[in-house]
Every structure is written in C-alpha cells, then in structure tokens.
Amino acid sequence: MENYEIIWKNALPELKNSVFSMNYNIHIKNAVPIDLIDTTLVLLATSEVQSSMLQNNLYDKILTAVKKVEPLITNVKI
C-alpha cells in the first residue's frame, strides 16, 4: 500500500465522524487516492458531481482530516 493510500485510509474515520453520512457514503468513501506530490494529496473523483461536491463543499473537512494524519500535507487536489 502506498503512503497516500495509508493517509487516506486513516483520514476516513475522521471524515465519517465530521460530515453527514450521506456525503460520506456518496462522495468521500468513493474518492480514490492516486498520488502524493510534495505536500499535495491527489484524489480521483468518480464523477463531475462528486468532484464538485468534494471541492466546493467538503474540501476544508477533507484537508483537516488529512492533516491530522499527516501534518505536512498542505493541499488536496481533486
């Protein structure tokens, strides 16, 4: 398992507790970590709707959860 996959896997429980269950089940749980470039975690969304929701409505919660796991991460790219 790659480092970015471990970071995402460990951030998921925090996200599950900090967002509505519908948002978690539909948007967050289905996002796929694909890379870690310097201090940016890269996530792949499965649709434009999911991408928009993650970027526009859930970004701050995602970044906060990821930073709890790996404080050096400063950005999430979707």
Short mmCIF file of N, CA and C in Angstrom, two decimals, residues 8 11 15 39 41 58-70 73-76:
data_model
loop_
_atom_site.label_atom_id
_atom_site.label_comp_id
_atom_site.label_asym_id
_atom_site.label_seq_id
_atom_site.Cartn_x
_atom_site.Cartn_y
_atom_site.Cartn_z
N TRP A 8 -5.03 8.39 3.29
CA TRP A 8 -6.46 8.48 3.01
C TRP A 8 -7.25 7.50 3.88
N ALA A 11 -7.54 8.81 7.28
CA ALA A 11 -8.36 10.03 7.38
C ALA A 11 -9.85 9.71 7.30
N LEU A 15 -13.30 11.69 8.82
CA LEU A 15 -14.29 12.26 7.91
C LEU A 15 -15.67 11.68 8.16
N THR A 39 3.55 18.14 -1.02
CA THR A 39 2.65 18.22 0.14
C THR A 39 1.18 18.24 -0.29
N LEU A 41 -2.04 15.92 -1.53
CA LEU A 41 -2.68 14.63 -1.73
C LEU A 41 -3.62 14.76 -2.92
N LEU A 58 -16.83 20.09 0.67
CA LEU A 58 -16.20 19.23 1.67
C LEU A 58 -14.69 19.41 1.78
N TYR A 59 -14.13 20.29 0.97
CA TYR A 59 -12.68 20.46 0.91
C TYR A 59 -12.05 20.75 2.28
N ASP A 60 -12.59 21.69 3.02
CA ASP A 60 -12.00 22.06 4.31
C ASP A 60 -11.98 20.89 5.28
N LYS A 61 -13.07 20.12 5.31
CA LYS A 61 -13.12 18.97 6.21
C LYS A 61 -12.14 17.88 5.76
N ILE A 62 -12.01 17.71 4.45
CA ILE A 62 -11.06 16.72 3.93
C ILE A 62 -9.63 17.13 4.30
N LEU A 63 -9.28 18.38 4.05
CA LEU A 63 -7.93 18.84 4.37
C LEU A 63 -7.64 18.73 5.86
N THR A 64 -8.59 19.09 6.69
CA THR A 64 -8.40 18.99 8.14
C THR A 64 -8.15 17.54 8.56
N ALA A 65 -8.94 16.62 8.04
CA ALA A 65 -8.80 15.20 8.39
C ALA A 65 -7.46 14.65 7.91
N VAL A 66 -7.07 15.01 6.71
CA VAL A 66 -5.81 14.54 6.15
C VAL A 66 -4.63 15.10 6.94
N LYS A 67 -4.71 16.37 7.33
CA LYS A 67 -3.63 16.99 8.11
C LYS A 67 -3.49 16.35 9.50
N LYS A 68 -4.57 15.83 10.05
CA LYS A 68 -4.47 15.14 11.34
C LYS A 68 -3.64 13.87 11.20
N VAL A 69 -3.73 13.24 10.04
CA VAL A 69 -2.97 12.02 9.78
C VAL A 69 -1.54 12.36 9.38
N GLU A 70 -1.39 13.34 8.50
CA GLU A 70 -0.06 13.75 8.01
C GLU A 70 0.02 15.27 8.00
N ILE A 73 0.95 17.70 4.94
CA ILE A 73 0.11 17.94 3.77
C ILE A 73 -0.54 19.33 3.88
N THR A 74 -0.44 20.10 2.81
CA THR A 74 -0.96 21.46 2.80
C THR A 74 -2.09 21.66 1.80
N ASN A 75 -2.33 20.66 0.96
CA ASN A 75 -3.33 20.83 -0.10
C ASN A 75 -3.89 19.46 -0.49
N VAL A 76 -5.12 19.50 -0.98
CA VAL A 76 -5.73 18.31 -1.57
C VAL A 76 -6.21 18.71 -2.95
#
